[in-house]
PDB file of C-alpha atoms in Angstrom:
ATOM      1  CA  MET A   1      10.973  13.543 -24.542  1.00 49.00           C
ATOM      2  CA  VAL A   2       7.918  11.056 -23.139  1.00 53.00           C
ATOM      3  CA  VAL A   3       5.371  13.380 -22.796  1.00 65.00           C
ATOM      4  CA  SER A   4       1.986  11.484 -22.624  1.00 69.00           C
ATOM      5  CA  ILE A   5       1.742   7.822 -20.235  1.00 77.00           C
ATOM      6  CA  LEU A   6      -1.686   6.167 -21.232  1.00 69.00           C
ATOM      7  CA  GLY A   7      -3.172   8.918 -22.481  1.00 68.00           C
ATOM      8  CA  SER A   8      -2.195  11.248 -19.908  1.00 75.00           C
ATOM      9  CA  GLN A   9      -0.311  14.070 -20.903  1.00 79.00           C
ATOM     10  CA  ILE A  10       3.117  14.245 -18.008  1.00 82.00           C
ATOM     11  CA  ILE A  11       2.512  17.184 -15.188  1.00 82.00           C
ATOM     12  CA  GLY A  12       6.086  17.315 -14.515  1.00 78.00           C
ATOM     13  CA  ILE A  13       9.574  14.971 -14.108  1.00 82.00           C
ATOM     14  CA  ILE A  14      11.011  15.532 -10.757  1.00 82.00           C
ATOM     15  CA  PRO A  15      14.662  13.523 -10.912  1.00 80.00           C
ATOM     16  CA  LEU A  16      16.310  12.816  -7.227  1.00 77.00           C
ATOM     17  CA  GLY A  17      19.618  10.782  -8.599  1.00 68.00           C
ATOM     18  CA  ASP A  18      18.508   6.993  -9.640  1.00 65.00           C
ATOM     19  CA  ILE A  19      14.811   8.149  -7.869  1.00 74.00           C
ATOM     20  CA  VAL A  20      12.336   9.876 -10.898  1.00 81.00           C
ATOM     21  CA  PHE A  21       8.952  11.043 -10.151  1.00 85.00           C
ATOM     22  CA  TYR A  22       6.799  12.047 -12.107  1.00 86.00           C
ATOM     23  CA  MET A  23       2.905  13.708 -12.333  1.00 85.00           C
ATOM     24  CA  THR A  24      -0.174  12.646 -14.529  1.00 87.00           C
ATOM     25  CA  SER A  25      -3.475  14.077 -13.336  1.00 87.00           C
ATOM     26  CA  PHE A  26      -4.354  10.709 -12.699  1.00 88.00           C
ATOM     27  CA  ASN A  27      -1.488  10.120 -10.716  1.00 89.00           C
ATOM     28  CA  LEU A  28      -1.820  13.550  -8.933  1.00 90.00           C
ATOM     29  CA  PHE A  29      -4.519  12.808  -7.961  1.00 91.00           C
ATOM     30  CA  MET A  30      -3.971  10.095  -5.712  1.00 92.00           C
ATOM     31  CA  PHE A  31      -0.978  11.403  -4.658  1.00 93.00           C
ATOM     32  CA  ALA A  32      -2.923  14.687  -2.743  1.00 93.00           C
ATOM     33  CA  ALA A  33      -5.541  11.846  -1.572  1.00 92.00           C
ATOM     34  CA  ALA A  34      -3.117   9.696   0.110  1.00 93.00           C
ATOM     35  CA  LEU A  35      -1.471  13.326   1.645  1.00 93.00           C
ATOM     36  CA  ALA A  36      -4.908  14.555   2.228  1.00 93.00           C
ATOM     37  CA  PHE A  37      -6.054  11.462   4.294  1.00 90.00           C
ATOM     38  CA  THR A  38      -2.777  11.335   6.679  1.00 91.00           C
ATOM     39  CA  PHE A  39      -2.804  14.961   7.074  1.00 92.00           C
ATOM     40  CA  ILE A  40      -6.644  13.731   8.526  1.00 89.00           C
ATOM     41  CA  ILE A  41      -5.637  10.927  10.305  1.00 85.00           C
ATOM     42  CA  ALA A  42      -2.002  12.817  11.758  1.00 85.00           C
ATOM     43  CA  ILE A  43      -4.245  15.217  13.234  1.00 86.00           C
ATOM     44  CA  SER A  44      -7.531  13.132  14.757  1.00 80.00           C
ATOM     45  CA  LYS A  45      -8.178  11.187  18.391  1.00 76.00           C
ATOM     46  CA  THR A  46      -8.458   7.959  18.240  1.00 71.00           C
ATOM     47  CA  GLU A  47     -11.719   6.712  19.402  1.00 67.00           C
ATOM     48  CA  THR A  48     -13.189   5.046  21.613  1.00 66.00           C
ATOM     49  CA  GLN A  49     -14.499   1.475  21.700  1.00 66.00           C
ATOM     50  CA  VAL A  50     -17.768   0.564  22.978  1.00 66.00           C
ATOM     51  CA  GLU A  51     -18.372  -3.396  22.978  1.00 65.00           C
ATOM     52  CA  ALA A  52     -21.816  -4.773  24.645  1.00 68.00           C
ATOM     53  CA  GLU A  53     -20.614  -7.210  27.988  1.00 68.00           C
ATOM     54  CA  PHE A  54     -22.106 -11.047  27.696  1.00 70.00           C
ATOM     55  CA  GLY A  55     -25.079 -11.667  30.263  1.00 68.00           C
ATOM     56  CA  SER A  56     -25.805  -8.416  31.444  1.00 72.00           C
ATOM     57  CA  LEU A  57     -26.855  -5.220  29.752  1.00 68.00           C
ATOM     58  CA  GLY A  58     -23.788  -3.010  30.494  1.00 69.00           C
ATOM     59  CA  ASP A  59     -21.788  -1.512  27.829  1.00 72.00           C
ATOM     60  CA  ARG A  60     -17.165  -1.832  28.096  1.00 69.00           C
ATOM     61  CA  GLU A  61     -15.190   0.717  26.568  1.00 69.00           C
ATOM     62  CA  ILE A  62     -12.204  -0.152  25.384  1.00 69.00           C
ATOM     63  CA  LYS A  63      -9.589   3.031  25.162  1.00 71.00           C
ATOM     64  CA  VAL A  64      -6.167   3.483  23.298  1.00 72.00           C
ATOM     65  CA  ALA A  65      -3.610   3.942  25.821  1.00 74.00           C
ATOM     66  CA  LYS A  66      -1.174   7.488  25.608  1.00 77.00           C
ATOM     67  CA  LYS A  67       1.414   5.771  24.453  1.00 79.00           C
ATOM     68  CA  GLU A  68      -0.172   2.751  21.957  1.00 77.00           C
ATOM     69  CA  PHE A  69      -1.630   6.057  20.602  1.00 79.00           C
ATOM     70  CA  LYS A  70       1.022   7.837  19.406  1.00 84.00           C
ATOM     71  CA  PHE A  71       2.602   4.694  18.106  1.00 83.00           C
ATOM     72  CA  ARG A  72       0.237   4.048  15.494  1.00 83.00           C
ATOM     73  CA  ARG A  73      -0.456   7.065  15.167  1.00 87.00           C
ATOM     74  CA  PHE A  74       3.555   7.169  13.888  1.00 89.00           C
ATOM     75  CA  LEU A  75       3.297   4.217  11.644  1.00 89.00           C
ATOM     76  CA  ALA A  76      -0.346   5.482  10.111  1.00 88.00           C
ATOM     77  CA  ILE A  77       1.340   9.221   8.772  1.00 91.00           C
ATOM     78  CA  ILE A  78       4.958   6.957   7.285  1.00 93.00           C
ATOM     79  CA  CYS A  79       2.009   4.507   5.620  1.00 92.00           C
ATOM     80  CA  GLY A  80       0.117   7.865   4.204  1.00 93.00           C
ATOM     81  CA  LEU A  81       3.924   8.889   3.232  1.00 93.00           C
ATOM     82  CA  ALA A  82       4.539   5.164   1.103  1.00 94.00           C
ATOM     83  CA  THR A  83       0.948   5.072  -0.032  1.00 94.00           C
ATOM     84  CA  ALA A  84       1.668   8.961  -1.475  1.00 93.00           C
ATOM     85  CA  GLY A  85       5.473   7.816  -3.119  1.00 92.00           C
ATOM     86  CA  ALA A  86       4.294   4.695  -4.810  1.00 93.00           C
ATOM     87  CA  MET A  87       1.172   6.918  -6.322  1.00 93.00           C
ATOM     88  CA  VAL A  88       4.083   9.427  -7.918  1.00 91.00           C
ATOM     89  CA  THR A  89       7.534   6.535  -8.788  1.00 90.00           C
ATOM     90  CA  GLY A  90       8.199   6.343 -11.726  1.00 88.00           C
ATOM     91  CA  ASP A  91      10.937   3.279 -10.966  1.00 89.00           C
ATOM     92  CA  LEU A  92       9.796  -0.006 -11.162  1.00 91.00           C
ATOM     93  CA  PHE A  93      12.112  -1.364  -7.877  1.00 90.00           C
ATOM     94  CA  ASP A  94      10.834   1.843  -5.903  1.00 91.00           C
ATOM     95  CA  PHE A  95       7.900   0.825  -5.887  1.00 93.00           C
ATOM     96  CA  THR A  96       8.356  -2.458  -4.876  1.00 94.00           C
ATOM     97  CA  LEU A  97      10.131  -1.222  -2.084  1.00 92.00           C
ATOM     98  CA  PHE A  98       7.007   1.094  -0.828  1.00 93.00           C
ATOM     99  CA  VAL A  99       4.549  -1.902  -1.443  1.00 93.00           C
ATOM    100  CA  CYS A 100       7.378  -3.778   1.261  1.00 92.00           C
ATOM    101  CA  LEU A 101       6.608  -0.616   3.951  1.00 92.00           C
ATOM    102  CA  ILE A 102       3.629  -0.243   3.459  1.00 91.00           C
ATOM    103  CA  GLY A 103       2.627  -4.348   4.152  1.00 88.00           C
ATOM    104  CA  ILE A 104       5.149  -3.258   7.294  1.00 89.00           C
ATOM    105  CA  VAL A 105       3.785  -0.925   9.059  1.00 90.00           C
ATOM    106  CA  ASN A 106      -0.121  -1.894   7.849  1.00 86.00           C
ATOM    107  CA  ILE A 107       1.351  -5.376  10.334  1.00 85.00           C
ATOM    108  CA  GLY A 108       2.789  -2.536  12.664  1.00 84.00           C
ATOM    109  CA  ILE A 109      -0.380  -0.355  13.044  1.00 83.00           C
ATOM    110  CA  VAL A 110      -2.490  -3.500  15.205  1.00 80.00           C
ATOM    111  CA  GLY A 111       0.619  -5.329  16.705  1.00 77.00           C
ATOM    112  CA  ALA A 112       0.432  -2.905  19.800  1.00 72.00           C
ATOM    113  CA  VAL A 113      -3.233  -4.165  20.312  1.00 76.00           C
ATOM    114  CA  LYS A 114      -3.093  -6.762  23.657  1.00 74.00           C
ATOM    115  CA  GLN A 115      -6.032  -9.108  21.302  1.00 76.00           C
ATOM    116  CA  VAL A 116      -5.535 -12.098  21.189  1.00 79.00           C
ATOM    117  CA  ASP A 117      -7.477 -12.570  17.607  1.00 78.00           C
ATOM    118  CA  VAL A 118      -6.082  -9.867  16.025  1.00 78.00           C
ATOM    119  CA  LEU A 119      -2.702 -10.180  17.250  1.00 81.00           C
ATOM    120  CA  ASP A 120      -3.010 -13.942  15.943  1.00 81.00           C
ATOM    121  CA  SER A 121      -4.620 -12.241  11.982  1.00 80.00           C
ATOM    122  CA  ALA A 122      -1.584  -9.928  11.760  1.00 81.00           C
ATOM    123  CA  PHE A 123       0.636 -12.788  12.662  1.00 84.00           C
ATOM    124  CA  GLN A 124      -0.618 -14.925   9.447  1.00 84.00           C
ATOM    125  CA  TYR A 125      -1.157 -11.373   7.271  1.00 84.00           C
ATOM    126  CA  GLY A 126       2.405 -11.121   8.625  1.00 85.00           C
ATOM    127  CA  LEU A 127       3.514 -14.130   7.199  1.00 87.00           C
ATOM    128  CA  ILE A 128       1.608 -13.839   3.675  1.00 87.00           C
ATOM    129  CA  ALA A 129       3.598 -10.609   3.993  1.00 87.00           C
ATOM    130  CA  MET A 130       6.341 -12.097   3.862  1.00 88.00           C
ATOM    131  CA  ILE A 131       5.782 -15.415   1.267  1.00 90.00           C
ATOM    132  CA  ALA A 132       4.571 -12.452  -1.342  1.00 90.00           C
ATOM    133  CA  SER A 133       7.601 -10.315  -1.438  1.00 91.00           C
ATOM    134  CA  THR A 134       8.767 -12.774  -3.373  1.00 93.00           C
ATOM    135  CA  PRO A 135       7.144 -12.781  -6.596  1.00 93.00           C
ATOM    136  CA  LEU A 136       6.580  -9.456  -5.452  1.00 93.00           C
ATOM    137  CA  PHE A 137      10.557  -8.766  -6.061  1.00 94.00           C
ATOM    138  CA  VAL A 138      11.190 -11.710  -8.687  1.00 95.00           C
ATOM    139  CA  GLY A 139       8.069  -9.957 -10.961  1.00 94.00           C
ATOM    140  CA  ALA A 140      10.675  -6.924 -11.126  1.00 94.00           C
ATOM    141  CA  SER A 141      13.310  -8.406 -11.778  1.00 94.00           C
ATOM    142  CA  LEU A 142      11.344 -10.690 -14.894  1.00 94.00           C
ATOM    143  CA  ILE A 143      10.495  -7.196 -16.099  1.00 94.00           C
ATOM    144  CA  LEU A 144      14.386  -5.765 -16.391  1.00 92.00           C
ATOM    145  CA  ALA A 145      15.522  -8.457 -17.870  1.00 93.00           C
ATOM    146  CA  ALA A 146      12.811  -8.513 -20.238  1.00 92.00           C
ATOM    147  CA  THR A 147      13.320  -4.993 -21.275  1.00 91.00           C
ATOM    148  CA  GLY A 148      16.625  -3.417 -19.186  1.00 89.00           C
ATOM    149  CA  THR A 149      15.200  -0.988 -17.402  1.00 87.00           C
ATOM    150  CA  ILE A 150      13.695  -0.340 -14.658  1.00 87.00           C
ATOM    151  CA  SER A 151      12.165   3.194 -15.114  1.00 87.00           C
ATOM    152  CA  ILE A 152       8.177   2.862 -15.373  1.00 88.00           C
ATOM    153  CA  LEU A 153       8.651   6.309 -18.303  1.00 86.00           C
ATOM    154  CA  ALA A 154      11.574   3.998 -20.152  1.00 86.00           C
ATOM    155  CA  ILE A 155       9.034   1.432 -20.350  1.00 89.00           C
ATOM    156  CA  ASN A 156       6.033   2.942 -21.459  1.00 86.00           C
ATOM    157  CA  SER A 157       8.382   4.182 -24.304  1.00 86.00           C
ATOM    158  CA  LEU A 158       8.527   0.370 -25.758  1.00 85.00           C
ATOM    159  CA  THR A 159       7.180  -0.971 -28.656  1.00 84.00           C
ATOM    160  CA  TYR A 160       6.937  -4.416 -28.030  1.00 84.00           C
ATOM    161  CA  THR A 161       6.088  -7.147 -25.303  1.00 88.00           C
ATOM    162  CA  THR A 162       7.491 -10.534 -24.909  1.00 90.00           C
ATOM    163  CA  PRO A 163       5.960 -13.264 -23.097  1.00 92.00           C
ATOM    164  CA  MET A 164       8.801 -12.649 -19.568  1.00 93.00           C
ATOM    165  CA  MET A 165       7.181  -9.401 -19.529  1.00 92.00           C
ATOM    166  CA  LEU A 166       3.607 -10.696 -19.583  1.00 93.00           C
ATOM    167  CA  PHE A 167       4.854 -13.388 -16.853  1.00 94.00           C
ATOM    168  CA  GLY A 168       7.152 -10.681 -14.406  1.00 94.00           C
ATOM    169  CA  SER A 169       4.054  -8.402 -14.426  1.00 94.00           C
ATOM    170  CA  ILE A 170       1.676 -11.785 -12.885  1.00 93.00           C
ATOM    171  CA  LEU A 171       4.191 -12.073  -9.769  1.00 94.00           C
ATOM    172  CA  LEU A 172       4.742  -8.296  -9.212  1.00 94.00           C
ATOM    173  CA  PHE A 173       0.671  -8.464  -9.161  1.00 93.00           C
ATOM    174  CA  LEU A 174       0.302 -12.113  -7.140  1.00 92.00           C
ATOM    175  CA  GLY A 175       2.512  -9.654  -4.787  1.00 92.00           C
ATOM    176  CA  VAL A 176       0.873  -6.377  -4.775  1.00 92.00           C
ATOM    177  CA  ALA A 177      -2.384  -8.763  -3.491  1.00 90.00           C
ATOM    178  CA  GLY A 178      -0.469 -10.358  -0.768  1.00 88.00           C
ATOM    179  CA  GLU A 179       1.747  -7.392   0.395  1.00 88.00           C
ATOM    180  CA  THR A 180      -1.611  -5.443   1.012  1.00 86.00           C
ATOM    181  CA  GLY A 181      -3.738  -8.164   1.782  1.00 81.00           C
ATOM    182  CA  VAL A 182      -7.032  -7.776  -0.253  1.00 79.00           C
ATOM    183  CA  ALA A 183      -8.234 -10.925  -2.113  1.00 72.00           C
ATOM    184  CA  PRO A 184      -7.655 -13.949  -1.766  1.00 73.00           C
ATOM    185  CA  PHE A 185      -5.178 -12.963   0.725  1.00 72.00           C
ATOM    186  CA  PHE A 186      -7.554 -10.819   2.160  1.00 70.00           C
ATOM    187  CA  ALA A 187      -8.765 -13.065   5.321  1.00 63.00           C
ATOM    188  CA  THR A 188      -5.756 -13.153   6.950  1.00 62.00           C
ATOM    189  CA  LYS A 189      -6.531  -8.628   7.741  1.00 67.00           C
ATOM    190  CA  ALA A 190     -10.389  -9.531   8.321  1.00 62.00           C
ATOM    191  CA  GLU A 191      -9.316  -9.909  12.607  1.00 61.00           C
ATOM    192  CA  MET A 192      -7.552  -6.847  12.180  1.00 66.00           C
ATOM    193  CA  PHE A 193     -10.165  -4.751  11.587  1.00 65.00           C
ATOM    194  CA  ARG A 194     -11.701  -5.304  14.696  1.00 66.00           C
ATOM    195  CA  THR A 195      -9.003  -3.953  16.911  1.00 69.00           C
ATOM    196  CA  PRO A 196     -10.275  -0.104  19.032  1.00 66.00           C
ATOM    197  CA  GLY A 197      -7.755   2.616  16.874  1.00 64.00           C
ATOM    198  CA  SER A 198      -9.804   4.129  13.746  1.00 66.00           C
ATOM    199  CA  PRO A 199      -8.729   6.749  12.277  1.00 72.00           C
ATOM    200  CA  PHE A 200      -5.968   4.457  12.207  1.00 77.00           C
ATOM    201  CA  LEU A 201      -6.786   1.191  10.340  1.00 79.00           C
ATOM    202  CA  LEU A 202      -8.692   3.972   7.556  1.00 81.00           C
ATOM    203  CA  ILE A 203      -4.880   4.261   6.617  1.00 86.00           C
ATOM    204  CA  ILE A 204      -4.855   0.155   5.907  1.00 85.00           C
ATOM    205  CA  HIS A 205      -7.901   0.741   3.283  1.00 84.00           C
ATOM    206  CA  LEU A 206      -6.401   3.554   1.376  1.00 87.00           C
ATOM    207  CA  SER A 207      -3.397   2.003   0.772  1.00 90.00           C
ATOM    208  CA  SER A 208      -4.521  -0.829  -0.254  1.00 88.00           C
ATOM    209  CA  LEU A 209      -6.732   0.652  -2.343  1.00 89.00           C
ATOM    210  CA  LEU A 210      -4.679   3.319  -3.831  1.00 93.00           C
ATOM    211  CA  VAL A 211      -1.763   0.649  -4.667  1.00 94.00           C
ATOM    212  CA  ILE A 212      -4.394  -2.100  -6.461  1.00 92.00           C
ATOM    213  CA  VAL A 213      -5.165   1.122  -8.655  1.00 92.00           C
ATOM    214  CA  ARG A 214      -1.580   2.180  -9.231  1.00 93.00           C
ATOM    215  CA  VAL A 215      -0.043  -1.078  -9.896  1.00 94.00           C
ATOM    216  CA  ILE A 216      -2.876  -1.418 -12.507  1.00 92.00           C
ATOM    217  CA  GLU A 217      -1.486   1.534 -14.149  1.00 91.00           C
ATOM    218  CA  ILE A 218       1.671   0.094 -14.283  1.00 92.00           C
ATOM    219  CA  LEU A 219       0.777  -3.487 -15.722  1.00 92.00           C
ATOM    220  CA  LEU A 220      -1.442  -1.140 -18.432  1.00 91.00           C
ATOM    221  CA  ILE A 221       1.910   0.184 -19.041  1.00 90.00           C
ATOM    222  CA  ILE A 222       4.149  -2.415 -19.448  1.00 91.00           C
ATOM    223  CA  ASN A 223       1.882  -5.360 -21.387  1.00 88.00           C
ATOM    224  CA  LYS A 224       0.299  -2.640 -23.569  1.00 81.00           C
ATOM    225  CA  PRO A 225      -3.313  -4.502 -24.385  1.00 74.00           C
ATOM    226  CA  PHE A 226      -4.285  -1.398 -25.813  1.00 66.00           C
TER     227      PHE A 226
END
């Protein structure tokens, strides 16, 4: 039985049929952080954005309508829960599904905004996210073909790394980078952050950060560089 991953002791394993969650101190911290931020966002109210009016000394307030507020809060909660799930899943396929869900709800969080620049940026980010799903799932498939399993716990017990596993890892990382909108794809999300609606936008940053940290952990487990 596997008792440690990357030097961290496994605290517990939760099997839910074919879906298996495992927790180490590292994963548990990220899981708790995602849930804590999700709870804070769920009970928070959106801010009122103030913009300077061109040609005058006046200010213009941009408020989020109640209907839009509820919609974006719901999607922010889904994003937080998907991020928390990605932190503790022990299944590579379920990890890719969580990442795809994060990419979808990130677009939805700003999808109700009636600003041309914001919607244009969200559309471009959506195209990148859809394109990135190909290397994401192909990478997971190649790792499955090379190892015969999608269980991260089972892959951790392997003593070898093949070129196909390395190639699959590269595609997996590119897919995650595209879905979460990090470098070199972050430019497609830049205008999205101009929209009013904090703290809902914070979950977009948080999900990207935590998922990238998590996928690096998974890649280290697969390729065993140490």
